[in-house]
Coordinates of C-alpha atoms and ligand atoms in Angstrom, one line a residue:
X1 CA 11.5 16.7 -4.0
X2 CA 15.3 17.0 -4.7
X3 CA 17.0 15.0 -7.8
X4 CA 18.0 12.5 -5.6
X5 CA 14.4 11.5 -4.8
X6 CA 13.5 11.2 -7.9
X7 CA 16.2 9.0 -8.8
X8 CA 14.7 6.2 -6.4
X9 CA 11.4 6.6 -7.3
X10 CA 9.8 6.4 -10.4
X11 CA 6.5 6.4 -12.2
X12 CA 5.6 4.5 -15.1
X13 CA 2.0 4.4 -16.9
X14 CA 0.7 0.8 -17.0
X15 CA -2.6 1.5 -19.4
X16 CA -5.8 3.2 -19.1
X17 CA -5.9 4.5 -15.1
X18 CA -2.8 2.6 -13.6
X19 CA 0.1 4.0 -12.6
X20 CA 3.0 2.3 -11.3
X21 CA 5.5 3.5 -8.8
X22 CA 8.7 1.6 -8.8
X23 CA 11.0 2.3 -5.9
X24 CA 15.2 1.9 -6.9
X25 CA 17.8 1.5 -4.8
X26 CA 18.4 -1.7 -5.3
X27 CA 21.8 -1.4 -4.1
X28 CA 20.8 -0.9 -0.5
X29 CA 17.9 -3.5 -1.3
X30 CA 15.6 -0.5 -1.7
X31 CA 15.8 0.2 1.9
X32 CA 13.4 3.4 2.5
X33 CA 15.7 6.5 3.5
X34 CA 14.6 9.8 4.1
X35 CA 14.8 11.2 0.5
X36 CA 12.9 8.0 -1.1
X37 CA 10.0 8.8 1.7
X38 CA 10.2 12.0 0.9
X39 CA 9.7 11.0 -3.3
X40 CA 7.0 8.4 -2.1
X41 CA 5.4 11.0 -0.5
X42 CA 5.0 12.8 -3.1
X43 CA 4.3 10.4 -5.7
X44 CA 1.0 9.0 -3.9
X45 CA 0.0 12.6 -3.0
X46 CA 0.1 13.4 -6.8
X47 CA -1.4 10.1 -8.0
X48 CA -4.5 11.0 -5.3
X49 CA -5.5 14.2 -6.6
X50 CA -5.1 13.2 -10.1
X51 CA -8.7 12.3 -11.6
X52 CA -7.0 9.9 -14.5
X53 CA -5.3 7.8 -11.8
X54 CA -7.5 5.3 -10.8
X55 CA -5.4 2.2 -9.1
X56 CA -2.1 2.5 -8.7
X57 CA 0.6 -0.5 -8.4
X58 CA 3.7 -0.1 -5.9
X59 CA 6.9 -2.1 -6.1
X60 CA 10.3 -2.3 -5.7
X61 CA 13.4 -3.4 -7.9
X62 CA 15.7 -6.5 -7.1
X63 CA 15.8 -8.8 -4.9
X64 CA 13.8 -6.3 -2.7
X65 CA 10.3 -4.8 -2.0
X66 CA 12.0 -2.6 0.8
X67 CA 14.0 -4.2 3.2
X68 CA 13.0 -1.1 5.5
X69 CA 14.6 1.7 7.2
X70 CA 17.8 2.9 6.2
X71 CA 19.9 1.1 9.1
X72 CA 23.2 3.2 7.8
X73 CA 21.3 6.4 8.3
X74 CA 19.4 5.5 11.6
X75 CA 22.6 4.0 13.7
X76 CA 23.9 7.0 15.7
X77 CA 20.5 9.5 15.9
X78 CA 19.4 10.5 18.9
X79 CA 15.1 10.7 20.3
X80 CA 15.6 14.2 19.0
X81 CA 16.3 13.6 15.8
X82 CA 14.1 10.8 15.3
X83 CA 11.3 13.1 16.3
X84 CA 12.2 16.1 14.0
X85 CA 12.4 14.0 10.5
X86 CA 8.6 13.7 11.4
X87 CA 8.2 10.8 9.4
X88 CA 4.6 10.5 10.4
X89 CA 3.8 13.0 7.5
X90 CA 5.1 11.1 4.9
X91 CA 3.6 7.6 5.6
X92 CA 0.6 9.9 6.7
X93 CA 0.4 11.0 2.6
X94 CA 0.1 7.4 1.5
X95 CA -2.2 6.7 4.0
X96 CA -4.6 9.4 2.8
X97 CA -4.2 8.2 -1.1
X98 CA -7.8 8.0 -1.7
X99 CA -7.2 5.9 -5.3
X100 CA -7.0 1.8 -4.6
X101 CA -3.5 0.6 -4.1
X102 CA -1.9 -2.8 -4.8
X103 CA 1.4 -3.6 -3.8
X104 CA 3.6 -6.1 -5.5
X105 CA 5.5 -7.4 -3.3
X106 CA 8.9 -8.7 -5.2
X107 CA 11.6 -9.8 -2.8
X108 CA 12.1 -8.4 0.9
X109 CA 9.7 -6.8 2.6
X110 CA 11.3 -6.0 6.1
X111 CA 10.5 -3.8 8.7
X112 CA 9.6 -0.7 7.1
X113 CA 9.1 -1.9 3.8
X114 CA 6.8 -4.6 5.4
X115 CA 4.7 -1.5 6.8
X116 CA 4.6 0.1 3.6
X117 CA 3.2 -2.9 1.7
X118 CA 0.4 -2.7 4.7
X119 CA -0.5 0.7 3.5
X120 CA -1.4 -0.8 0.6
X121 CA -5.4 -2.2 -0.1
X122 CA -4.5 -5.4 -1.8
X123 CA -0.7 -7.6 -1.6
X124 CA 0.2 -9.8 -4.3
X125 CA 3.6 -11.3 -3.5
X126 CA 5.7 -13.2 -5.9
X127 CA 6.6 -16.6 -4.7
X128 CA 9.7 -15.7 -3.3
X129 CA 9.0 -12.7 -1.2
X130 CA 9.8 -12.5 2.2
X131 CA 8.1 -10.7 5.2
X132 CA 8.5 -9.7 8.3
X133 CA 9.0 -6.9 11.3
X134 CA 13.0 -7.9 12.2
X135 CA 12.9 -4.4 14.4
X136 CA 13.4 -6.0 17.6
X137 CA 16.7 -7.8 16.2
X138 CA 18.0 -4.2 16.1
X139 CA 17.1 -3.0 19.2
X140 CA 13.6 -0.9 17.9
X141 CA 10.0 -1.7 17.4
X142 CA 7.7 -1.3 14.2
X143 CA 8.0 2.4 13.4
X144 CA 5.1 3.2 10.7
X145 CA 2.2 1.1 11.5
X146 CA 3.5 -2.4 11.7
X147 CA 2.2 -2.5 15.5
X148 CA -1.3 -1.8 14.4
X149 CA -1.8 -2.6 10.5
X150 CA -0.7 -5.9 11.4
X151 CA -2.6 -6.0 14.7
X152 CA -5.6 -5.2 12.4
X153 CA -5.0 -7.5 9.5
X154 CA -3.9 -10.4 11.2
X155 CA -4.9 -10.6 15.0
X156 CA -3.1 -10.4 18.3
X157 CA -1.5 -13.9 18.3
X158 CA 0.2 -14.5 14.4
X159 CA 1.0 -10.9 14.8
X160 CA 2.5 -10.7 18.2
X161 CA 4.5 -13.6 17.5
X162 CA 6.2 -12.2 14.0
X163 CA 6.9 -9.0 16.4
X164 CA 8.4 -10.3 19.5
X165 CA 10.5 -12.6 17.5
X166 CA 11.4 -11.0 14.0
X167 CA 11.2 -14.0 12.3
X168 CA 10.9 -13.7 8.6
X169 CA 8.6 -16.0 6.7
X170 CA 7.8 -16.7 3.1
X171 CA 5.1 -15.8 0.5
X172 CA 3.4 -18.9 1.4
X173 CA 3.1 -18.5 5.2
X174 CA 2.2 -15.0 4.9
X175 CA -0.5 -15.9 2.6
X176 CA -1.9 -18.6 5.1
X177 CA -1.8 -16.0 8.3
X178 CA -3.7 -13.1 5.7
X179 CA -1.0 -10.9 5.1
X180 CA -1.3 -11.3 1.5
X181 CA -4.1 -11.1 -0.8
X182 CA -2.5 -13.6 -3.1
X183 CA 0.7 -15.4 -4.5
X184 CA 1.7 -15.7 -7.5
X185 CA 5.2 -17.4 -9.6
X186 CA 7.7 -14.8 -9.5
X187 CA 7.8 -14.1 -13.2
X188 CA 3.8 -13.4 -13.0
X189 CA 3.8 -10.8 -10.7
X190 CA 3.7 -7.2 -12.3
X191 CA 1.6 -9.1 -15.0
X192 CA -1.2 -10.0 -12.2
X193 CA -0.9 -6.5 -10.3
X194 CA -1.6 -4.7 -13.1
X195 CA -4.1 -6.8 -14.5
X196 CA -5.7 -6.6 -11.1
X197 CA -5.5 -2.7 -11.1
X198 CA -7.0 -2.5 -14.8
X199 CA -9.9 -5.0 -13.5
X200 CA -10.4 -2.3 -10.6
X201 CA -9.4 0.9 -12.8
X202 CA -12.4 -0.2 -15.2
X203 CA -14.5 0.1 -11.8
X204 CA -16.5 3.6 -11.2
X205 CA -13.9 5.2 -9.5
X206 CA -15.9 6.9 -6.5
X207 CA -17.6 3.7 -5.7
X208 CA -13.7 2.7 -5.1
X209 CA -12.8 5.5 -3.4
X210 CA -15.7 5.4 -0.8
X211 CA -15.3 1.8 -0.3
X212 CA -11.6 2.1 0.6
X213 CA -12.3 4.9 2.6
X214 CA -15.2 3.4 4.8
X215 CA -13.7 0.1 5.2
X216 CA -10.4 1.8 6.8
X217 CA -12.1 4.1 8.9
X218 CA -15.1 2.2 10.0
X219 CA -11.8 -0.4 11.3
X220 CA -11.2 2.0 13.9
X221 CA -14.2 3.5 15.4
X222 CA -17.8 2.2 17.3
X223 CA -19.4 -0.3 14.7
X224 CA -22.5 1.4 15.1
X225 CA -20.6 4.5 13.6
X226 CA -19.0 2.6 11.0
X227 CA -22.5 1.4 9.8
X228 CA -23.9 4.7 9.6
X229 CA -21.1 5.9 7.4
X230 CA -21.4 3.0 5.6
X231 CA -24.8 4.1 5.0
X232 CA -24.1 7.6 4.2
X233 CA -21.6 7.0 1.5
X234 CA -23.9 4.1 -0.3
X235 CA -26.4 6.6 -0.2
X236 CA -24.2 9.1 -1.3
X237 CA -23.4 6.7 -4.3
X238 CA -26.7 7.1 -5.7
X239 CA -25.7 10.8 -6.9
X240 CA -23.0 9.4 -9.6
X241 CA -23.8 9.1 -12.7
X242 CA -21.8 5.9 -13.2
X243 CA -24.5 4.6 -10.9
X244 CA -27.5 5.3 -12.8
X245 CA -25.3 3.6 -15.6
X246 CA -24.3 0.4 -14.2
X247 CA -27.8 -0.2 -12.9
X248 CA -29.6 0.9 -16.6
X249 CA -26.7 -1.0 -18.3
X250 CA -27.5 -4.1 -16.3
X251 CA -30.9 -4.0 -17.3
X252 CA -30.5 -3.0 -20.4
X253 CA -28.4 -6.4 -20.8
X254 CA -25.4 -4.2 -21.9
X255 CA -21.6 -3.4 -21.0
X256 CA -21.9 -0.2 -19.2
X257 CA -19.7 3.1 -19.3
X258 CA -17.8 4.3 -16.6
X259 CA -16.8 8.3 -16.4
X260 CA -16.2 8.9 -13.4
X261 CA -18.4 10.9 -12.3
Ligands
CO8_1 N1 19.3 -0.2 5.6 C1 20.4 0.1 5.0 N2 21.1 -0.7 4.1 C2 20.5 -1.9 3.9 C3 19.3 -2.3 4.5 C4 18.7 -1.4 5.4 N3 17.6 -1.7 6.0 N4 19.1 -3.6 4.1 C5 20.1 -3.9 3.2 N5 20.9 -2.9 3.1 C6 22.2 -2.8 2.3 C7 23.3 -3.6 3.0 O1 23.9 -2.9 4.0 C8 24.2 -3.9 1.8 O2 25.0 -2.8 1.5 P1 26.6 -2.9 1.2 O3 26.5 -3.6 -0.2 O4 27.0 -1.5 1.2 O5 27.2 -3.8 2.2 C9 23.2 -4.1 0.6 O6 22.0 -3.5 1.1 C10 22.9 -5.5 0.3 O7 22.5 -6.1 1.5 P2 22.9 -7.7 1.9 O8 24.2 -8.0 1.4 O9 22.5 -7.9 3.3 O10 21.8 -8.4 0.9 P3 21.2 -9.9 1.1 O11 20.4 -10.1 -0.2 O12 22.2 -10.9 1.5 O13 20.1 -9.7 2.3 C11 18.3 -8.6 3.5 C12 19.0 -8.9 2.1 C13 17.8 -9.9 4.1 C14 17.2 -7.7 3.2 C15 19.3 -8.0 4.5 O14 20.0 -7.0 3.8 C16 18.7 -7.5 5.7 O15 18.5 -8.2 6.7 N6 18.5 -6.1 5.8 C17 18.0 -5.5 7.0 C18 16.6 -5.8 7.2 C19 16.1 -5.1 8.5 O16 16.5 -5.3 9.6 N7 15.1 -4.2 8.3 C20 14.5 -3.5 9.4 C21 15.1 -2.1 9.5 S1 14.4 -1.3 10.9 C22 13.0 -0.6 10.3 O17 12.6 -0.8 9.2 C23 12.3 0.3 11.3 C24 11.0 0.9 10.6 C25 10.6 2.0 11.5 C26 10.0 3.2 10.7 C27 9.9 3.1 9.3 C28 10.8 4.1 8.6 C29 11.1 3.8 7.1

């Protein structure tokens, strides 16, 4: 990660298990060039491997979530070079964040950034985001997921109309078509993310983890698959520890103690 990277991206501890990563370029309305994937990258393949990290939050600064690809930087490449940034590998590391993610969605999220609030598990937008795939009003398509994360989310028809037009459309509407969890005033929203991701972070953390994990893979394979690996890692659950304590704590009639484990 060079010093430039970091400069965009930063990482902030929000209390017991949350971490925040902010991204910062608000100058260019955080749009997401190569070193700021490259930091993001980074950042969520960190945050996964760490055991203390249990939810993390992911927002921008501004007037902007990400208001996507760096259009300055993308104007004159050619196929070629598109192909050997290998972009894939970046949005492929938060992908594979096994730790629940919540993005809080702040201002613009375009294009790009629109596809990286979809890698997230859970949206909460502040009242006056905006969202939308405007690719097509430059000539391109969605270029990290947007194609199918919104296919997926949303269906063919609200989805296939926000692509082939570009439109852009508030917290509100995005709400009412599913794109977002939930909406909240502006000046609540890093107060309800991260209350969100300490609710979650209180959670045993490898119930979380397997439930993120079977819900996006069994999205994209034969259902009768999906249930068995469903059934695998519920059984699977049964050889934490935190499950023999929720279940004795509930009948105990007491508050139980997650560890993790
Ligand atoms: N890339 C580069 N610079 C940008 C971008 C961007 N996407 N968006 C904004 N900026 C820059 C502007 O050029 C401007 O810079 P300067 O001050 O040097 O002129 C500065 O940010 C402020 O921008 P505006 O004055 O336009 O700010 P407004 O608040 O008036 O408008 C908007 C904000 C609505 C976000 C507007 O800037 C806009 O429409 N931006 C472009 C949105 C867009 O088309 N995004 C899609 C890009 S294509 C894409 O994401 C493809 C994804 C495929 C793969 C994913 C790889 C990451």
């Amino acid at each position: 990660v060079t010093d430039e990277a970091r400069s965009t991206v930063s990482l902030e501890d929000l209390g017991p298990g949350v971490v925040l990563v902010r991204i910062d370029r608000r100058e260019a309305r955080n749009a997401l060039d190569i070193p700021t994937r490259v930091a993001l990258a980074a950042a969520f393949t960190e945050l996964g491997q760490d055991d203390a990290v249990r939810a993390i939050v992911l927002t921008g600064t501004g007037k902007a979530f990400a208001a996507g690809a760096d259009l300055k930087d993308m104007a004159e490449r050619s196929a070629a070079e598109m192909m050997l940034r290998r972009s894939h590998l970046q949005w492929q590391a938060i992908q594979a964040c096994p730790k629940p993610v919540i993005a809080a969605v702040n201002g613009f999220a375009l294009g790009g950034g629109c596809e990286l609030a979809m890698h997230a598990d859970i949206i909460i937008a502040g009242e006056s985001a905006r969202f939308g795939q405007p690719e097509i009003k430059v000539g391109i398509m969605p270029g990290a997921g947007g194609t199918q994360r919104m296919l997926r989310a949303l269906g063919k028809f609200k989805t296939m109309k926000l692509l082939l037009t570009g439109a852009i459309i508030d917290a509100a509407e995005a709400e009412r078509i599913g794109l977002v969890s939930e909406v909240v005033p502006d000046s609540d929203l890093m107060a309800r993310a991260t209350a969100l991701a300490l609710e979650i972070a209180a959670l045993p953390p490898l119930a979380a983890e397997q439930i993120k994990e079977v819900a996006l893979l069994g999205e994209d394979i034969p259902l009768a698959s999906a249930l068995a690996l469903e059934r695998k890692a519920f059984q699977l659950l049964f050889a934490t520890q935190d499950q023999k304590e929720g279940m004795r704590a509930f009948l105990d009639k007491r508050q139980p103690k997650f560890e993790g484990r």
